[in-house]
Tab-separated table of C-alpha atoms and ligand atoms in Angstrom:
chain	number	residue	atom	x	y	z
A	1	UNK	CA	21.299	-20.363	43.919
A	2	UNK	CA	21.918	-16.658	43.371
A	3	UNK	CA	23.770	-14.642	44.939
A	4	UNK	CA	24.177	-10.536	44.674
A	5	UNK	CA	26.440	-9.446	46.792
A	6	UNK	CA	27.284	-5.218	47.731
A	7	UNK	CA	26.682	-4.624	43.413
A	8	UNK	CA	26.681	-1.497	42.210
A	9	UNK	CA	26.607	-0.142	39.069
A	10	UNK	CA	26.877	3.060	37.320
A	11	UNK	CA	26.998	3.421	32.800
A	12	UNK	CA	29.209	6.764	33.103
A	13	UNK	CA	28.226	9.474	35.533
A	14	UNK	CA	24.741	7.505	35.854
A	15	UNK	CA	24.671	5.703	39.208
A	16	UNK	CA	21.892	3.169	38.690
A	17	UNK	CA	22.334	0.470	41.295
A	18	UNK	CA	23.690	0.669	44.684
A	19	UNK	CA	24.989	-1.867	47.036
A	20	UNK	CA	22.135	-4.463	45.888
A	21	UNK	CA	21.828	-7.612	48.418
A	22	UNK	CA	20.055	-10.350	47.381
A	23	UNK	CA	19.991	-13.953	48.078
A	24	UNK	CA	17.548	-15.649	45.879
A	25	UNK	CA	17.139	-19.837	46.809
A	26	UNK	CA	16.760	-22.789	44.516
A	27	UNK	CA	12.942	-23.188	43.442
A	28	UNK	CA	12.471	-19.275	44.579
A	29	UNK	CA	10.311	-17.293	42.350
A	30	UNK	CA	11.394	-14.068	42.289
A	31	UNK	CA	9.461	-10.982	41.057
A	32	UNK	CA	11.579	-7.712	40.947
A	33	UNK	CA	9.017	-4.184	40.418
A	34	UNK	CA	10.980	-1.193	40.279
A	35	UNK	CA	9.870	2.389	38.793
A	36	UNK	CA	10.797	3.090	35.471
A	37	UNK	CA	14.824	3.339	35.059
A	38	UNK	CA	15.165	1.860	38.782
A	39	UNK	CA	17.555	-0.736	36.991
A	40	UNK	CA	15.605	-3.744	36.836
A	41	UNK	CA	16.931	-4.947	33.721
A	42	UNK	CA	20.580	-3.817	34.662
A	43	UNK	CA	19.957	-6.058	37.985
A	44	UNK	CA	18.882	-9.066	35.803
A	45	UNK	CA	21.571	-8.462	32.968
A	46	UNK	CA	23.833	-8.745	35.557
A	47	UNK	CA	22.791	-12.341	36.607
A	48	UNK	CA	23.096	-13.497	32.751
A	49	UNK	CA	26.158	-11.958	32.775
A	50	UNK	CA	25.353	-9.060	29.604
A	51	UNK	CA	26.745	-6.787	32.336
A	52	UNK	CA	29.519	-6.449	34.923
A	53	UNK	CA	28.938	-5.152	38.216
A	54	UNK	CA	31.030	-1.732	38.801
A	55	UNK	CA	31.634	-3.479	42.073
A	56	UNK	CA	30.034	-6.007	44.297
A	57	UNK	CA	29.750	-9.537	41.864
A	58	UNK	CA	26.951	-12.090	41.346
A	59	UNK	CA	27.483	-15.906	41.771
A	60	UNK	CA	25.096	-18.498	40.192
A	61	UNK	CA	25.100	-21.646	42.247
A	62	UNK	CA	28.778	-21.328	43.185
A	63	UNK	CA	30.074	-19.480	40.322
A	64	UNK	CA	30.804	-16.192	39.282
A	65	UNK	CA	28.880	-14.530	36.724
A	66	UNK	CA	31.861	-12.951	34.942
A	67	UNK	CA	30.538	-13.281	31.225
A	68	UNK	CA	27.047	-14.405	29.600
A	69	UNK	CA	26.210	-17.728	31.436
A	70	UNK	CA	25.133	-21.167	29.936
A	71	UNK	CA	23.706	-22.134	33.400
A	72	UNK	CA	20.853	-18.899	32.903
A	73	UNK	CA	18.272	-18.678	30.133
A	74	UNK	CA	16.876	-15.597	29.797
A	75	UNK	CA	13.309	-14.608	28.009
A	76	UNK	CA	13.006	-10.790	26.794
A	77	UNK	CA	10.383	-8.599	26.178
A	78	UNK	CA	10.334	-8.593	22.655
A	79	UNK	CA	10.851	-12.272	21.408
A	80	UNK	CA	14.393	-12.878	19.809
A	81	UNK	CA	13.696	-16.109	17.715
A	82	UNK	CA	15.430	-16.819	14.641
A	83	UNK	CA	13.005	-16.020	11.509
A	84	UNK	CA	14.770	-18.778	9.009
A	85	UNK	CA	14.236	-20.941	11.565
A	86	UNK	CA	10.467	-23.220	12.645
A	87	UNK	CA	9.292	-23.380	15.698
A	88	UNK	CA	11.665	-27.067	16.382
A	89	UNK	CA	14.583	-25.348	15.081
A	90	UNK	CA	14.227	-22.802	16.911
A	91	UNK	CA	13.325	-24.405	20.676
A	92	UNK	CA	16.379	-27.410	19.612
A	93	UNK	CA	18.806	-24.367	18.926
A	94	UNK	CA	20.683	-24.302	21.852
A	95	UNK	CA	20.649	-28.322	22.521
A	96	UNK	CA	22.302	-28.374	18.879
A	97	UNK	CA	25.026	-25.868	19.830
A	98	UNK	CA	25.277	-28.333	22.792
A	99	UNK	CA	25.766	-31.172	20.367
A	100	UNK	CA	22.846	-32.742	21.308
A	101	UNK	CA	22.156	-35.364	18.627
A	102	UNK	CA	19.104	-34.368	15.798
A	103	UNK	CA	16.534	-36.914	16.846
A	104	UNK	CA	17.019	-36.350	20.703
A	105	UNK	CA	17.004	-32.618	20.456
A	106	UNK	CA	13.525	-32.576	18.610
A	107	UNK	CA	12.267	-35.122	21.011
A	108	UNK	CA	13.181	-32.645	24.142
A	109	UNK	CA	12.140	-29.825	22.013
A	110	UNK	CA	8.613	-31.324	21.169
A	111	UNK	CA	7.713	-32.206	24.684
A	112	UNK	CA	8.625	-28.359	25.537
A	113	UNK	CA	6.781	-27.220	22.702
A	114	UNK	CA	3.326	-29.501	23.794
A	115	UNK	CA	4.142	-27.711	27.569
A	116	UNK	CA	3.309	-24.279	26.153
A	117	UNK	CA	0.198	-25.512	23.828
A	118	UNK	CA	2.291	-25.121	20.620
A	119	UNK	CA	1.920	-28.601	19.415
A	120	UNK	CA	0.792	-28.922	15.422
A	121	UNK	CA	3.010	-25.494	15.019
A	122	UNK	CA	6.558	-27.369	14.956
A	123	UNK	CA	6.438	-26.455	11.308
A	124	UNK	CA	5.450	-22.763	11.318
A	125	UNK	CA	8.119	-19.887	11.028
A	126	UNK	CA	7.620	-17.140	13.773
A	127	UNK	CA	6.085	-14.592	10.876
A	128	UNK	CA	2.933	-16.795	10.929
A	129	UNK	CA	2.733	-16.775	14.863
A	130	UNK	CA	0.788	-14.098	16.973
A	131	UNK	CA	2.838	-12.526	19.996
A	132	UNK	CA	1.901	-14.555	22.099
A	133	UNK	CA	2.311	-17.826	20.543
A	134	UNK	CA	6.077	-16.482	19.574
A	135	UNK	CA	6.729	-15.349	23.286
A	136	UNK	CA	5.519	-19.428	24.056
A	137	UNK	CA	8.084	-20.325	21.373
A	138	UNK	CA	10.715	-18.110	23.376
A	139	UNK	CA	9.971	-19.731	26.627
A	140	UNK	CA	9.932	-23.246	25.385
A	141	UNK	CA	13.495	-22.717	23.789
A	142	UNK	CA	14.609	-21.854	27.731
A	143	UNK	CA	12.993	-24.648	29.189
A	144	UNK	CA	14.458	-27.194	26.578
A	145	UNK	CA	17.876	-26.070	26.967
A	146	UNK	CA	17.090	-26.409	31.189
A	147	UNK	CA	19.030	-23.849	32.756
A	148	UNK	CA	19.305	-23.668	36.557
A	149	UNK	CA	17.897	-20.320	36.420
A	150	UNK	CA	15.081	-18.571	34.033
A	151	UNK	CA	15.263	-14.586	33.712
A	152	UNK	CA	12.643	-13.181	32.103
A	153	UNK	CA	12.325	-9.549	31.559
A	154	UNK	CA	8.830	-8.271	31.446
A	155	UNK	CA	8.053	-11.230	29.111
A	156	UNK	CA	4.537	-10.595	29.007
A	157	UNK	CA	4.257	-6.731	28.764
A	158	UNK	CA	3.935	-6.502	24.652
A	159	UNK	CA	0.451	-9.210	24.828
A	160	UNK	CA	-2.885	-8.147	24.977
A	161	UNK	CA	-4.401	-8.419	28.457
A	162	UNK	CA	-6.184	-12.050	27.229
A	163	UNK	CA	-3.093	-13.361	25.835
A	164	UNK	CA	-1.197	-12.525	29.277
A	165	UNK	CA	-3.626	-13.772	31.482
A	166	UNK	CA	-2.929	-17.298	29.645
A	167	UNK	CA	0.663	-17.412	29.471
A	168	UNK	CA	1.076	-15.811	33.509
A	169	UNK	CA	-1.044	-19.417	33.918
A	170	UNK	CA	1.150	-21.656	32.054
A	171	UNK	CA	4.229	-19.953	33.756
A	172	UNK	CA	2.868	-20.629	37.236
A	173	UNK	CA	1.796	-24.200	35.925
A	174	UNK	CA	5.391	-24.621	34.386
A	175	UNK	CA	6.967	-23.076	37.687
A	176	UNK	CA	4.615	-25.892	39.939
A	177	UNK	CA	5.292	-28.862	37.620
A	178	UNK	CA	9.346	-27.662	37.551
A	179	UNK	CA	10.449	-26.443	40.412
A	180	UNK	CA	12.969	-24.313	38.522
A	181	UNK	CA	14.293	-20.610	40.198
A	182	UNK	CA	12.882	-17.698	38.234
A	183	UNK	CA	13.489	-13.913	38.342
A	184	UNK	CA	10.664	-11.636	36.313
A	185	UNK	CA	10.603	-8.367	36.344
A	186	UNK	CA	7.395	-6.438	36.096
A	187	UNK	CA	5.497	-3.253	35.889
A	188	UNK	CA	2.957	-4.814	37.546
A	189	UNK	CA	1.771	-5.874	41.087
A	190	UNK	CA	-1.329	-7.856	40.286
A	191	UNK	CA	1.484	-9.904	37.716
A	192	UNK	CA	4.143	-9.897	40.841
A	193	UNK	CA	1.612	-11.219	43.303
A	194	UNK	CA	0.055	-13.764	40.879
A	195	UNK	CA	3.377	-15.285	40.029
A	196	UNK	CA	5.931	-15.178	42.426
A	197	UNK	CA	7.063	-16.371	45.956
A	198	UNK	CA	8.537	-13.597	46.422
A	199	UNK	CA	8.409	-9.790	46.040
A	200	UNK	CA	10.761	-7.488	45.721
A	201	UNK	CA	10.853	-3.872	45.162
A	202	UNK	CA	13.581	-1.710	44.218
A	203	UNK	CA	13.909	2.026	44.957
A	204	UNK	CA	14.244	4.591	42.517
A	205	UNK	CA	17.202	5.295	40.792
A	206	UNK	CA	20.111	4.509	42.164
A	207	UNK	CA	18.070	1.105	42.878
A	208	UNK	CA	18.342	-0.281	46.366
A	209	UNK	CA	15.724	-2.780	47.299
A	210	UNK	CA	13.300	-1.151	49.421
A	211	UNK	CA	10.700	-4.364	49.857
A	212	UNK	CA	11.329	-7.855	50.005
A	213	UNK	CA	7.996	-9.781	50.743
A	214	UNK	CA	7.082	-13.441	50.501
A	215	UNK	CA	4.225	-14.085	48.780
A	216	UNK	CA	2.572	-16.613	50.727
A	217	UNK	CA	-0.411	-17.499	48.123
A	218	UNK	CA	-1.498	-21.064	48.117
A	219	UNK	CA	-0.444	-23.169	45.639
A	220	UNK	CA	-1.759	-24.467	42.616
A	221	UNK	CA	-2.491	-20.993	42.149
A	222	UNK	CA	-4.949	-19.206	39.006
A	223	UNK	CA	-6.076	-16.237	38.510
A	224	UNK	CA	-8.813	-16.143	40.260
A	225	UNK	CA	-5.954	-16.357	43.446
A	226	UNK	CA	-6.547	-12.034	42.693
A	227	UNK	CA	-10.415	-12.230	44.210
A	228	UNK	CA	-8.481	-13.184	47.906
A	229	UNK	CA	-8.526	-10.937	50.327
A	230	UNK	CA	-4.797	-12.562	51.074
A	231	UNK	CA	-3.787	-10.623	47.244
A	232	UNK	CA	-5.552	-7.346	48.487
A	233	UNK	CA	-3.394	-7.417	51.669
A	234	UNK	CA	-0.459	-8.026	49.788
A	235	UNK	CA	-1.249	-5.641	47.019
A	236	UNK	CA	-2.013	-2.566	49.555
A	237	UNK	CA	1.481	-3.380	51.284
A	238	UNK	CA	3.425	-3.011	48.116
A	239	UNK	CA	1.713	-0.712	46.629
A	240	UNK	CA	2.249	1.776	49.437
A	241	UNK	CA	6.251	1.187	48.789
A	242	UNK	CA	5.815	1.199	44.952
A	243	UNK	CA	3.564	4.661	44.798
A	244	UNK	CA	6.451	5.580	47.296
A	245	UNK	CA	9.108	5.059	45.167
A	246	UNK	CA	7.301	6.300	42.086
A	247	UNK	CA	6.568	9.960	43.563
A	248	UNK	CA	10.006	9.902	44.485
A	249	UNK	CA	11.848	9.048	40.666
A	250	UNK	CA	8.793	11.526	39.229
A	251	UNK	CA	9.915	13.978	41.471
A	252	UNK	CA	13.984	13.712	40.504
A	253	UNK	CA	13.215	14.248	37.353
A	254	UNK	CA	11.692	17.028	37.358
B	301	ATP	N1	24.006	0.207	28.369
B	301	ATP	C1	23.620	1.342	28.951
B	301	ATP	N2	24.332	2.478	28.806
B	301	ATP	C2	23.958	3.624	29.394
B	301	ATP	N3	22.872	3.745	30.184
B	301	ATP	C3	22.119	2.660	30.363
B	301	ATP	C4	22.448	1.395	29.765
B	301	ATP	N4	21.518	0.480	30.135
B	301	ATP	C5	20.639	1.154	30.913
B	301	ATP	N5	21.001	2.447	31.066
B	301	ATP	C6	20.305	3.456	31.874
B	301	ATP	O1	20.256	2.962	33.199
B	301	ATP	C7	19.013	3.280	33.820
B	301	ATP	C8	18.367	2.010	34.318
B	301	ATP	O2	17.963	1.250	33.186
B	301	ATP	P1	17.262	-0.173	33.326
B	301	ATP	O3	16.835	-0.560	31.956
B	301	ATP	O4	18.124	-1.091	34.082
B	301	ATP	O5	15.987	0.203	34.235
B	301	ATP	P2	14.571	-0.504	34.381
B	301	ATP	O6	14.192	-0.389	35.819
B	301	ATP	O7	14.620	-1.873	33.819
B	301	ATP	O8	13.662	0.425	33.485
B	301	ATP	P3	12.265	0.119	32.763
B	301	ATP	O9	11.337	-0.335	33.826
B	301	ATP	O10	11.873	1.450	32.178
B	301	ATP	O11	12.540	-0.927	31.718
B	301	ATP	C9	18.198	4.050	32.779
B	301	ATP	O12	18.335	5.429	33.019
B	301	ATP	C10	18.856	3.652	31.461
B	301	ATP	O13	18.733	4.684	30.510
């Protein structure tokens, strides 16, 4: 489904990714942890096409990412929803730049909107919506527009710790009941290992992945998947890689 092949990437003199490999397959979900400025984001720019590879190139089922692509929907860290608009307006956005006709684009937008727990809030303007309920807004607006692909960039990292827990289990719930391929990037291991299906890590700057894991947690997974011993396992191999990697971007800059 995607495909990274040999990219690299440098902004200047900065060299922040080199030779990246990664194969990700259709229903994968992929969680990408990094140390700060390992290029995380650069990695998944580069699948939305906001970037270009210095060299290497990404392909998103069969095609090559070589400007911002329609078939990738991408959720960021601080919610980018359209103030004028309400909540429909803004979840049937794309469908209406698609053409999609008024009454069929708020019917796909509603059932979207009921998915994240927004329903009686079609009305409300994003001023009048806590963070969390706007990032639910910005994740509904993905889904209806149903990309092959959903990037989110640490989508969750601006919520209180409450608020998170709840939306990391209506992601896995939306993941389950979807099937869709996902790539997340996180600070966090406990978020990696409670999402994904797989894990992987990328090396301090230039980035080069370091770990690639499956996650082999049972599915339907919760929280409460983090009291296993399976998740402790998992969490001690990574974060031997990831305290690795840290020391060793700490230590370059100093
Ligand atoms: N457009 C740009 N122009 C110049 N430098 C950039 C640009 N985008 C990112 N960088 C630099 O590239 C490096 C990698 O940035 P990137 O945001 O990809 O890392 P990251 O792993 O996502 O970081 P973080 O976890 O802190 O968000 C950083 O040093 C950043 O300052």
């Amino acid at each position: 489904m995607i495909s990274i092949e040999n990219v690299s990437k440098s902004y200047g003199t900065l060299h922040v990714l080199d030779k990246v490999n990664i194969e990700v397959k259709k229903g994968e979900f992929v969680v990408l942890l990094g140390a700060s400025g390992c290029g995380k984001s650069t990695l998944i720019n580069l699948v939305a096409g906001f970037v270009r590879p210095s060299t290497g190139r990404v392909v998103v089922n069969g095609h090559e990412v070589r400007d911002v692509d329609p078939q990738s929907g991408m959720v960021f860290q601080q919610y980018a929803l359209f103030p004028w608009m309400t909540v429909l307006e803004n979840v049937a956005f794309g469908l209406k730049l698609k053409g999609v006709s008024k009454k069929e684009r708020h019917e796909i937008a509603q059932e979207y909107i009921d998915m994240v727990g927004l329903r009686s809030f079609e009305d409300a303007f994003p001023k009048a919506l806590s963070g969390g309920m706007r990032q639910r807004v910005s994740i509904a607006r993905v889904l209806a527009n149903n990309p092959d692909v959903i990037l989110l960039d640490e989508p969750f990292a601006a919520l209180d710790a409450m608020t998170r827990q709840v939306l990391q289990e209506q992601l896995i719930r939306i993941y389950e009941q979807s099937g869709k391929t996902i790539v997340f990037i996180t600070h966090s291991i406990d978020e990696a290992l409670l999402l994904s299906s797989r894990v992987i890590v990328l090396g301090s700057r230039p980035g080069k992945v370091v770990q690639d894991i499956p996650n082999d947690l049972p599915h339907p997974r919760n929280a409460s998947v983090q009291l296993s011993p399976r998740f402790n396992e998992l969490k001690a191999q990574i974060w031997d890689t990831v305290q690795h990697e840290v020391q060793k971007s700490l230590e370059a800059r100093t």
